[in-house]
Short mmCIF file of C-alpha atoms in Angstrom, two decimals:
data_model
loop_
_atom_site.label_atom_id
_atom_site.label_comp_id
_atom_site.label_asym_id
_atom_site.label_seq_id
_atom_site.Cartn_x
_atom_site.Cartn_y
_atom_site.Cartn_z
CA UNK A 1 45.76 18.76 -38.17
CA UNK A 2 49.66 18.36 -37.51
CA UNK A 3 51.46 20.29 -34.71
CA UNK A 4 52.86 22.77 -37.38
CA UNK A 5 49.67 23.04 -38.81
CA UNK A 6 48.40 23.88 -35.57
CA UNK A 7 50.92 26.44 -34.99
CA UNK A 8 50.49 28.46 -38.33
CA UNK A 9 46.59 28.15 -37.58
CA UNK A 10 47.09 29.58 -34.52
CA UNK A 11 49.32 32.03 -35.94
CA UNK A 12 46.87 33.46 -38.14
CA UNK A 13 44.53 34.24 -35.49
CA UNK A 14 46.81 36.00 -33.22
CA UNK A 15 49.52 37.46 -35.66
CA UNK A 16 47.45 40.94 -36.46
CA UNK A 17 47.54 44.16 -34.75
CA UNK A 18 43.69 43.85 -33.17
CA UNK A 19 45.24 41.06 -31.46
CA UNK A 20 48.20 42.31 -30.07
CA UNK A 21 46.31 45.69 -29.05
CA UNK A 22 43.80 43.54 -27.21
CA UNK A 23 47.03 41.68 -25.56
CA UNK A 24 49.02 45.03 -24.60
CA UNK A 25 45.67 46.94 -23.55
CA UNK A 26 44.98 44.02 -21.13
CA UNK A 27 48.20 43.26 -19.51
CA UNK A 28 48.02 47.58 -18.91
CA UNK A 29 44.10 47.45 -17.86
CA UNK A 30 45.37 44.64 -15.20
CA UNK A 31 48.11 46.21 -14.22
CA UNK A 32 46.72 49.59 -13.39
CA UNK A 33 43.59 47.50 -11.76
CA UNK A 34 46.13 46.02 -9.55
CA UNK A 35 48.03 48.77 -8.58
CA UNK A 36 44.85 49.97 -7.06
CA UNK A 37 43.76 49.07 -3.26
CA UNK A 38 40.28 48.03 -3.17
CA UNK A 39 40.57 46.93 -6.85
CA UNK A 40 41.75 43.72 -7.62
CA UNK A 41 42.58 41.26 -10.40
CA UNK A 42 39.14 39.42 -10.01
CA UNK A 43 37.06 42.69 -10.28
CA UNK A 44 39.09 43.88 -13.17
CA UNK A 45 38.42 40.99 -15.37
CA UNK A 46 34.73 40.71 -14.06
CA UNK A 47 34.20 44.07 -14.99
CA UNK A 48 35.94 43.93 -18.52
CA UNK A 49 34.12 40.98 -19.66
CA UNK A 50 30.78 42.81 -20.65
CA UNK A 51 33.08 44.86 -23.28
CA UNK A 52 34.18 41.90 -24.67
CA UNK A 53 30.73 40.62 -26.14
CA UNK A 54 30.97 42.19 -29.43
CA UNK A 55 34.56 41.28 -30.34
CA UNK A 56 35.91 37.63 -32.21
CA UNK A 57 36.31 35.04 -29.75
CA UNK A 58 40.33 34.98 -29.70
CA UNK A 59 40.51 38.87 -29.21
CA UNK A 60 37.92 38.79 -26.19
CA UNK A 61 39.80 36.07 -24.05
CA UNK A 62 43.69 37.57 -25.13
CA UNK A 63 41.84 40.47 -23.70
CA UNK A 64 40.56 38.89 -20.37
CA UNK A 65 43.94 37.18 -20.24
CA UNK A 66 46.24 40.14 -20.23
CA UNK A 67 43.92 41.86 -17.60
CA UNK A 68 44.52 38.99 -15.37
CA UNK A 69 48.05 38.44 -15.77
CA UNK A 70 48.73 42.31 -15.42
CA UNK A 71 46.38 42.71 -12.18
CA UNK A 72 48.72 39.68 -10.64
CA UNK A 73 51.84 41.69 -11.05
CA UNK A 74 49.96 45.07 -10.44
CA UNK A 75 49.04 44.01 -6.47
CA UNK A 76 52.69 43.90 -5.46
CA UNK A 77 52.99 47.93 -6.56
CA UNK A 78 50.72 48.73 -3.30
CA UNK A 79 52.03 46.40 -1.59
CA UNK A 80 55.27 47.28 -1.46
CA UNK A 81 54.62 51.30 -1.78
CA UNK A 82 52.14 51.55 1.15
CA UNK A 83 51.63 48.21 2.62
CA UNK A 84 48.02 47.71 1.18
CA UNK A 85 47.92 44.30 -1.34
CA UNK A 86 46.28 45.31 -4.37
CA UNK A 87 45.29 41.50 -4.57
CA UNK A 88 45.12 39.02 -2.36
CA UNK A 89 47.76 37.09 -3.85
CA UNK A 90 50.14 39.91 -3.07
CA UNK A 91 50.08 39.84 0.97
CA UNK A 92 53.13 37.81 0.99
CA UNK A 93 55.03 40.51 -1.02
CA UNK A 94 53.97 42.83 1.80
CA UNK A 95 56.68 40.88 3.82
CA UNK A 96 59.66 41.99 2.65
CA UNK A 97 58.43 44.59 0.16
CA UNK A 98 57.26 47.19 2.38
CA UNK A 99 60.81 47.08 4.66
CA UNK A 100 62.31 47.40 1.47
CA UNK A 101 60.67 50.53 0.52
CA UNK A 102 61.12 51.72 4.33
CA UNK A 103 64.84 51.29 3.87
CA UNK A 104 64.65 53.52 0.57
CA UNK A 105 64.60 50.27 -1.95
CA UNK A 106 61.05 50.66 -3.16
CA UNK A 107 62.23 51.18 -6.86
CA UNK A 108 64.54 47.68 -5.98
CA UNK A 109 62.01 45.85 -4.19
CA UNK A 110 59.48 46.44 -7.74
CA UNK A 111 61.92 45.40 -9.99
CA UNK A 112 62.56 41.95 -8.43
CA UNK A 113 59.14 41.56 -8.33
CA UNK A 114 59.14 42.42 -11.79
CA UNK A 115 61.42 40.14 -12.94
CA UNK A 116 60.52 37.32 -11.12
CA UNK A 117 56.71 37.60 -11.86
CA UNK A 118 57.76 37.49 -15.83
CA UNK A 119 60.20 34.82 -15.17
CA UNK A 120 57.31 32.53 -13.19
CA UNK A 121 54.71 33.67 -16.02
CA UNK A 122 57.02 32.54 -18.81
CA UNK A 123 57.37 28.99 -16.96
CA UNK A 124 54.03 28.69 -15.80
CA UNK A 125 53.06 29.26 -19.94
CA UNK A 126 55.52 26.54 -21.27
CA UNK A 127 53.77 24.09 -18.25
CA UNK A 128 50.32 25.01 -19.80
CA UNK A 129 51.60 24.10 -23.45
CA UNK A 130 53.55 21.22 -22.47
CA UNK A 131 50.51 19.45 -20.37
CA UNK A 132 47.08 21.08 -21.27
CA UNK A 133 47.09 19.39 -24.59
CA UNK A 134 48.12 15.72 -23.00
CA UNK A 135 45.43 15.84 -20.26
CA UNK A 136 43.09 16.69 -22.77
CA UNK A 137 43.73 13.71 -24.84
CA UNK A 138 43.18 11.71 -21.67
CA UNK A 139 40.11 13.24 -20.88
CA UNK A 140 38.58 12.53 -24.08
CA UNK A 141 38.18 8.84 -22.49
CA UNK A 142 35.69 10.61 -19.90
CA UNK A 143 31.82 9.94 -20.15
CA UNK A 144 28.97 11.25 -17.90
CA UNK A 145 29.81 9.15 -14.96
CA UNK A 146 33.67 9.96 -15.15
CA UNK A 147 32.88 13.85 -15.66
CA UNK A 148 30.39 13.67 -12.71
CA UNK A 149 32.85 12.26 -10.33
CA UNK A 150 35.83 14.80 -11.65
CA UNK A 151 33.48 17.76 -10.52
CA UNK A 152 32.79 16.11 -7.58
CA UNK A 153 36.00 15.86 -6.77
CA UNK A 154 36.64 19.74 -7.93
CA UNK A 155 33.79 20.86 -5.93
CA UNK A 156 35.29 18.95 -2.90
CA UNK A 157 38.79 20.86 -2.91
CA UNK A 158 37.62 24.11 -3.96
CA UNK A 159 35.20 24.25 -0.88
CA UNK A 160 37.79 22.80 1.68
CA UNK A 161 40.78 25.75 0.66
CA UNK A 162 38.87 28.92 -0.04
CA UNK A 163 38.60 29.70 3.77
CA UNK A 164 39.97 29.03 6.97
CA UNK A 165 36.35 26.84 7.97
CA UNK A 166 35.69 23.99 6.09
CA UNK A 167 31.83 24.41 6.74
CA UNK A 168 31.70 27.88 5.62
CA UNK A 169 33.56 26.85 2.45
CA UNK A 170 30.68 24.07 2.04
CA UNK A 171 27.61 26.24 2.65
CA UNK A 172 29.18 28.69 0.08
CA UNK A 173 29.43 25.79 -2.44
CA UNK A 174 26.16 24.36 -1.95
CA UNK A 175 24.49 27.64 -1.96
CA UNK A 176 26.00 28.36 -5.81
CA UNK A 177 24.73 24.89 -6.46
CA UNK A 178 21.25 25.77 -5.46
CA UNK A 179 20.96 29.18 -7.06
CA UNK A 180 22.48 27.41 -10.24
CA UNK A 181 19.38 25.32 -10.41
CA UNK A 182 16.81 28.15 -10.75
CA UNK A 183 15.68 28.37 -14.34
CA UNK A 184 14.07 25.81 -16.76
CA UNK A 185 14.96 22.09 -16.38
CA UNK A 186 16.41 21.11 -19.84
CA UNK A 187 15.11 17.26 -19.44
CA UNK A 188 11.51 17.61 -18.46
CA UNK A 189 10.65 21.20 -19.07
CA UNK A 190 9.58 22.14 -15.85
CA UNK A 191 10.03 25.36 -14.06
CA UNK A 192 12.42 25.49 -11.04
CA UNK A 193 12.41 28.25 -8.34
CA UNK A 194 11.30 30.99 -10.89
CA UNK A 195 8.17 31.66 -8.64
CA UNK A 196 6.08 32.75 -11.73
CA UNK A 197 8.30 35.33 -12.75
CA UNK A 198 9.27 34.67 -16.38
CA UNK A 199 12.57 36.63 -15.93
CA UNK A 200 13.77 33.55 -14.12
CA UNK A 201 12.88 30.84 -16.55
CA UNK A 202 16.36 31.07 -18.23
CA UNK A 203 18.31 30.83 -15.04
CA UNK A 204 20.48 33.92 -12.80
CA UNK A 205 22.68 35.75 -15.40
CA UNK A 206 25.95 34.68 -15.02
CA UNK A 207 27.55 37.91 -15.53
CA UNK A 208 24.87 39.66 -12.56
CA UNK A 209 25.80 36.85 -10.42
CA UNK A 210 29.59 37.46 -10.89
CA UNK A 211 29.46 41.36 -10.68
CA UNK A 212 27.58 41.52 -7.99
CA UNK A 213 29.63 38.87 -5.73
CA UNK A 214 32.74 40.59 -6.08
CA UNK A 215 32.67 43.99 -7.21
CA UNK A 216 29.60 45.09 -5.50
CA UNK A 217 30.50 44.12 -1.90
CA UNK A 218 33.65 46.18 -1.89
CA UNK A 219 31.87 49.28 -2.77
CA UNK A 220 29.09 48.74 0.24
CA UNK A 221 32.50 47.70 2.29
CA UNK A 222 33.75 51.11 1.47
CA UNK A 223 30.09 52.87 2.41
CA UNK A 224 29.70 50.96 5.34
CA UNK A 225 33.14 51.79 6.64
CA UNK A 226 34.63 54.52 5.08
CA UNK A 227 38.59 55.67 5.61
CA UNK A 228 40.07 58.95 5.36
CA UNK A 229 42.52 59.29 2.53
CA UNK A 230 46.16 59.83 3.07
CA UNK A 231 48.03 60.58 0.74
CA UNK A 232 51.00 58.29 0.76
CA UNK A 233 52.97 58.46 -2.42
CA UNK A 234 56.50 57.46 -2.15
CA UNK A 235 60.04 58.12 -3.61
CA UNK A 236 61.24 55.00 -5.21
CA UNK A 237 64.82 55.33 -4.28
CA UNK A 238 67.41 52.79 -5.70
CA UNK A 239 65.18 51.13 -8.85
CA UNK A 240 67.92 48.99 -10.32
CA UNK A 241 68.18 45.14 -9.94
CA UNK A 242 71.76 44.03 -10.39
CA UNK A 243 72.53 40.90 -12.55
CA UNK A 244 73.80 39.39 -9.37
CA UNK A 245 70.93 40.20 -6.95
CA UNK A 246 69.15 38.25 -9.78
CA UNK A 247 71.48 35.35 -10.07
CA UNK A 248 71.17 35.07 -6.17
CA UNK A 249 67.16 34.81 -6.20
CA UNK A 250 67.05 32.44 -9.49
CA UNK A 251 66.61 29.30 -7.53
CA UNK A 252 63.75 30.43 -5.20
CA UNK A 253 62.19 32.04 -8.57
CA UNK A 254 62.21 28.80 -10.44
CA UNK A 255 61.47 26.97 -6.92
CA UNK A 256 58.17 29.34 -6.79
CA UNK A 257 57.17 29.01 -10.12
CA UNK A 258 56.81 25.44 -9.98
CA UNK A 259 54.93 25.60 -6.70
CA UNK A 260 52.66 28.19 -8.48
CA UNK A 261 52.32 25.50 -11.61
CA UNK A 262 51.49 22.65 -9.26
CA UNK A 263 49.17 24.76 -6.65
CA UNK A 264 47.48 26.30 -9.91
CA UNK A 265 46.55 23.03 -11.95
CA UNK A 266 44.79 22.16 -8.92
CA UNK A 267 41.34 23.59 -9.18
CA UNK A 268 40.32 26.15 -6.72
CA UNK A 269 43.96 26.96 -4.74
CA UNK A 270 44.78 29.92 -6.40
CA UNK A 271 47.57 32.20 -6.14
CA UNK A 272 47.53 33.60 -2.56
CA UNK A 273 48.48 29.99 -1.00
CA UNK A 274 51.39 29.20 -3.73
CA UNK A 275 52.68 33.02 -2.91
CA UNK A 276 52.89 32.14 1.05
CA UNK A 277 53.83 28.67 0.10
CA UNK A 278 57.37 29.56 -2.18
CA UNK A 279 58.11 32.54 0.38
CA UNK A 280 58.05 29.64 3.52
CA UNK A 281 59.93 27.52 0.77
CA UNK A 282 62.42 30.25 0.10
CA UNK A 283 63.15 31.38 3.52
CA UNK A 284 63.53 28.20 4.91
CA UNK A 285 66.59 27.21 2.66
CA UNK A 286 67.71 30.36 1.95
CA UNK A 287 71.09 31.42 3.68
CA UNK A 288 69.67 34.70 4.40
CA UNK A 289 66.62 33.05 6.29
CA UNK A 290 66.85 35.63 9.41
CA UNK A 291 66.92 38.70 7.04
CA UNK A 292 63.09 37.34 6.10
CA UNK A 293 60.77 39.72 7.10
CA UNK A 294 62.61 43.00 7.77
CA UNK A 295 63.79 43.55 3.88
CA UNK A 296 65.08 40.49 1.78
CA UNK A 297 65.00 40.87 -2.03
CA UNK A 298 64.86 36.88 -1.96
CA UNK A 299 61.16 36.86 0.17
CA UNK A 300 59.95 39.27 -2.64
CA UNK A 301 61.08 37.41 -5.16
CA UNK A 302 59.69 33.91 -3.96
CA UNK A 303 56.35 35.58 -2.97
CA UNK A 304 55.64 37.02 -6.76
CA UNK A 305 57.11 33.70 -8.64
CA UNK A 306 54.58 31.82 -6.75
CA UNK A 307 52.18 34.11 -7.25
CA UNK A 308 52.18 34.51 -11.11
CA UNK A 309 53.40 31.13 -11.86
CA UNK A 310 49.37 29.98 -11.00
CA UNK A 311 48.41 32.39 -13.80
CA UNK A 312 48.76 30.15 -17.04
CA UNK A 313 48.64 26.79 -14.90
CA UNK A 314 45.09 27.70 -13.63
CA UNK A 315 44.18 27.49 -17.51
CA UNK A 316 45.39 23.56 -17.57
CA UNK A 317 42.20 22.31 -16.08
CA UNK A 318 40.19 25.10 -17.81
CA UNK A 319 41.50 23.92 -20.97
CA UNK A 320 41.50 20.50 -20.86
CA UNK A 321 38.68 19.58 -18.27
CA UNK A 322 36.30 22.57 -18.46
CA UNK A 323 36.70 23.07 -14.88
CA UNK A 324 37.95 26.43 -13.77
CA UNK A 325 41.43 26.42 -12.25
CA UNK A 326 40.49 29.81 -9.86
CA UNK A 327 37.80 32.31 -9.42
CA UNK A 328 39.63 34.21 -11.82
CA UNK A 329 39.14 31.39 -14.92
CA UNK A 330 35.64 30.95 -14.04
CA UNK A 331 35.18 34.08 -14.89
CA UNK A 332 36.99 33.46 -18.13
CA UNK A 333 34.90 30.53 -18.66
CA UNK A 334 31.90 32.85 -19.07
CA UNK A 335 33.44 34.65 -22.15
CA UNK A 336 34.14 31.15 -23.47
CA UNK A 337 30.49 30.40 -23.64
CA UNK A 338 29.15 33.87 -24.69
CA UNK A 339 31.57 33.22 -28.08
CA UNK A 340 29.77 29.73 -28.37
CA UNK A 341 32.93 27.85 -27.20
CA UNK A 342 33.09 24.85 -24.75
CA UNK A 343 36.11 24.59 -23.12
CA UNK A 344 37.35 20.81 -22.33
CA UNK A 345 38.92 17.82 -24.28
CA UNK A 346 36.59 18.30 -27.46
CA UNK A 347 38.12 21.70 -28.28
CA UNK A 348 41.15 20.71 -28.96
CA UNK A 349 40.01 18.57 -31.65
CA UNK A 350 36.96 21.35 -32.65
CA UNK A 351 38.90 24.30 -31.71
CA UNK A 352 42.47 23.66 -32.18
CA UNK A 353 43.52 27.38 -33.83
CA UNK A 354 42.01 28.99 -31.03
CA UNK A 355 43.83 26.83 -28.36
CA UNK A 356 47.39 27.20 -30.17
CA UNK A 357 46.12 30.91 -30.64
CA UNK A 358 45.79 31.21 -26.90
CA UNK A 359 49.39 29.47 -26.35
CA UNK A 360 50.89 32.37 -28.84
CA UNK A 361 49.17 35.30 -27.08
CA UNK A 362 50.11 34.07 -23.50
CA UNK A 363 54.00 33.70 -24.58
CA UNK A 364 53.71 37.60 -26.24
CA UNK A 365 51.26 38.69 -23.06
CA UNK A 366 55.01 37.47 -20.66
CA UNK A 367 56.59 40.47 -23.11
CA UNK A 368 54.02 42.84 -22.46
CA UNK A 369 54.02 42.27 -19.03
CA UNK A 370 58.00 42.82 -18.60
CA UNK A 371 57.69 46.13 -21.02
CA UNK A 372 54.49 47.34 -19.11
CA UNK A 373 55.74 46.73 -16.15
CA UNK A 374 58.78 48.80 -16.18
CA UNK A 375 57.14 51.42 -16.94
CA UNK A 376 54.59 50.89 -13.66
CA UNK A 377 57.36 51.16 -11.50
CA UNK A 378 58.13 54.42 -12.81
CA UNK A 379 55.14 55.99 -13.14
CA UNK A 380 52.13 54.02 -11.27
CA UNK A 381 52.76 54.98 -7.56
CA UNK A 382 50.56 58.03 -8.38
CA UNK A 383 48.07 55.19 -9.18
CA UNK A 384 47.91 53.79 -5.50
CA UNK A 385 47.35 56.93 -4.19
CA UNK A 386 43.58 57.39 -5.87
CA UNK A 387 41.11 58.27 -3.32
CA UNK A 388 38.27 55.56 -2.98
CA UNK A 389 35.84 57.70 -2.34
CA UNK A 390 36.46 58.60 -6.32
CA UNK A 391 37.50 55.17 -7.43
CA UNK A 392 34.42 53.29 -6.11
CA UNK A 393 31.72 55.23 -7.42
CA UNK A 394 33.04 54.78 -11.42
CA UNK A 395 33.23 51.42 -10.21
CA UNK A 396 29.54 51.14 -9.58
CA UNK A 397 28.89 52.79 -12.83
CA UNK A 398 30.66 50.48 -14.77
CA UNK A 399 29.18 47.34 -12.59
CA UNK A 400 25.74 48.42 -13.61
CA UNK A 401 26.79 49.34 -17.55
CA UNK A 402 28.34 46.05 -17.86
CA UNK A 403 25.17 44.19 -16.53
CA UNK A 404 22.71 46.03 -17.86
CA UNK A 405 24.47 45.68 -21.49
CA UNK A 406 24.32 42.19 -21.63
CA UNK A 407 20.57 41.60 -22.44
CA UNK A 408 19.55 45.10 -21.96
CA UNK A 409 17.44 44.01 -19.19
CA UNK A 410 16.80 45.63 -15.87
CA UNK A 411 16.11 42.68 -13.93
CA UNK A 412 19.65 41.84 -14.31
CA UNK A 413 20.78 44.75 -12.69
CA UNK A 414 18.30 43.77 -9.95
CA UNK A 415 19.97 40.40 -9.37
CA UNK A 416 23.22 41.89 -9.25
CA UNK A 417 22.55 44.57 -6.64
CA UNK A 418 20.77 41.55 -4.61
CA UNK A 419 23.79 39.38 -5.10
CA UNK A 420 26.00 42.31 -4.08
CA UNK A 421 24.39 42.30 -0.62
CA UNK A 422 24.71 38.44 -0.34
CA UNK A 423 28.44 38.69 -1.53
CA UNK A 424 28.50 41.65 1.17
CA UNK A 425 27.21 39.54 3.75
CA UNK A 426 29.17 36.42 2.98
CA UNK A 427 32.24 39.13 3.51
CA UNK A 428 31.21 40.33 6.73
CA UNK A 429 30.98 36.55 7.81
CA UNK A 430 34.31 35.53 6.35
CA UNK A 431 32.37 32.92 4.20
CA UNK A 432 34.77 32.70 1.26
CA UNK A 433 32.58 33.48 -2.12
CA UNK A 434 34.93 31.89 -4.62
CA UNK A 435 33.14 28.62 -3.77
CA UNK A 436 29.90 30.08 -4.33
CA UNK A 437 30.88 31.30 -8.14
CA UNK A 438 32.94 28.39 -9.02
CA UNK A 439 29.98 25.73 -7.89
CA UNK A 440 27.37 28.13 -9.27
CA UNK A 441 29.39 27.40 -12.84
CA UNK A 442 29.63 23.69 -12.16
CA UNK A 443 26.37 22.83 -10.80
CA UNK A 444 24.46 22.83 -14.21
CA UNK A 445 27.50 20.43 -15.60
CA UNK A 446 27.25 18.21 -12.45
CA UNK A 447 23.51 17.72 -12.63
CA UNK A 448 23.46 16.91 -16.38
CA UNK A 449 26.27 14.52 -16.56
CA UNK A 450 24.41 13.12 -12.98
CA UNK A 451 21.59 12.87 -15.31
CA UNK A 452 23.16 11.38 -18.45
CA UNK A 453 24.82 8.76 -16.46
CA UNK A 454 21.58 7.75 -14.86
CA UNK A 455 19.56 7.30 -18.27
CA UNK A 456 22.67 5.76 -19.47
CA UNK A 457 22.11 3.16 -16.63
CA UNK A 458 18.61 3.02 -16.09
CA UNK A 459 18.75 5.00 -12.83
CA UNK A 460 21.27 2.64 -11.54
CA UNK A 461 24.36 4.15 -9.69
CA UNK A 462 26.48 1.40 -10.19
CA UNK A 463 27.17 3.39 -13.47
CA UNK A 464 29.53 6.23 -10.94
CA UNK A 465 31.83 3.64 -10.18
CA UNK A 466 32.80 2.05 -13.19
CA UNK A 467 35.92 1.80 -14.39
CA UNK A 468 39.23 2.76 -12.74
CA UNK A 469 39.03 6.58 -13.79
CA UNK A 470 35.65 7.24 -11.84
CA UNK A 471 37.37 4.93 -8.90
CA UNK A 472 40.13 7.57 -8.96
CA UNK A 473 37.95 10.45 -8.82
CA UNK A 474 36.09 8.97 -5.71
CA UNK A 475 39.33 7.97 -4.03
CA UNK A 476 40.60 11.07 -4.49
CA UNK A 477 37.33 12.73 -3.21
CA UNK A 478 37.47 10.93 -0.07
CA UNK A 479 41.25 11.33 0.89
CA UNK A 480 40.38 15.16 0.30
CA UNK A 481 37.62 15.05 2.48
CA UNK A 482 39.60 13.32 5.21
CA UNK A 483 42.59 15.70 4.69
CA UNK A 484 40.28 18.73 5.08
CA UNK A 485 38.74 17.41 8.43
CA UNK A 486 41.76 16.59 10.39
CA UNK A 487 43.00 20.04 8.96
CA UNK A 488 40.18 21.40 10.83
CA UNK A 489 40.47 19.02 13.68
CA UNK A 490 44.18 20.15 14.03
CA UNK A 491 43.25 24.01 13.65
CA UNK A 492 40.59 23.79 16.50
CA UNK A 493 43.00 21.81 18.74
CA UNK A 494 45.04 24.87 18.42
CA UNK A 495 42.72 27.55 18.90
CA UNK A 496 41.64 25.61 22.31
CA UNK A 497 45.30 25.27 23.79
CA UNK A 498 45.77 29.02 22.82
CA UNK A 499 42.54 30.09 24.96
#
């Protein structure tokens, strides 16, 4: 299929009212969810996923991608208005956004956040379109040994960058790998960790684990440590960003966008590190560096460009290699699987119409983000003021409904609550949940490719070191482990010096 034919095939899938409505609704849902303190883009995507099972594949995935993009921007609203980031990626936006709001320029800060978000989102989408196909064509040369080393490298990165402690990140990833082995062994047909319960023969339900790990702990945290509600709705004041202000911040926006694209394409890093790196680079190179942290518009632009630049780029490893770029794309990969699609290089051959349909949809989502964001700036200041006692009971109802609706199985609801307590204990002990979820998803792929490689070689481990591709990923894995250990040693020394 030629490039023009691929574009036309994709356009035939998304050039209809249902697709545009799904995108529009997704961006709106994500923006509202991101604007509610305690919610997050991750939770919004997780709660939306069960409602997509009866949809067409392209409609379902576009809806989830819209929620993802809207949620990343929406987190800046409470970050600027009430100094409470709606998402972890919006933490850097607080540094200059809230001081601007204190000066009566909340509307200007939100306006710059919107312009920076839409610019970075467009750049990130273009990077996805340009690089995903090339990477997928390269990945067609992969066999089981190459995929095994790639997934092992991805797990190494995820375990290392998803928290302050390497040990805690590795522990979380290993627990996820362990639970991924529950169920029927597809090679020998034996039961593993089922404890004689037929309900566990199919493994733990992905949706139950996902919602239990991310949504339930937030509800439990609210019950464990309730906080009094305070009315904090704020006047927006001067809410117009001039062309001169946008032009002054443009270099930082573009720089932050490319930082987001680069970090987003590396599995496991996510938006928060990108936002802080973009902010620090903008501060280092800005002539107004002394004003950063006191209400500098360029600081808001840089942090929002950094976290929104990740949104499209995280889909590069997902679509090209079948490896989720962050925790949200790990959820979205579930939508692909539910609809019988396997992300990876073969998708660019077997489902090229869906690939280009997603590309077109993502470009359109940038337009919707600007339109909905403009409305959100004026109207969603009240959303940030929803009492937690009203919000979280509704979230709990959605969690139970979403999990039960997958298989109409009460056992899955029990799994969700058990995983909720596991996630809550992990939260209380600063053990990151992202490595757990991504390892739970990649675990079966890691095992299957390893066993296929062993069957191909007659159980000889030498096959895992065949050719330059496997050596390349082994080298990256070793370098990553060394870098993480050195960073851990350096952090320990700094702590001792402060003590």
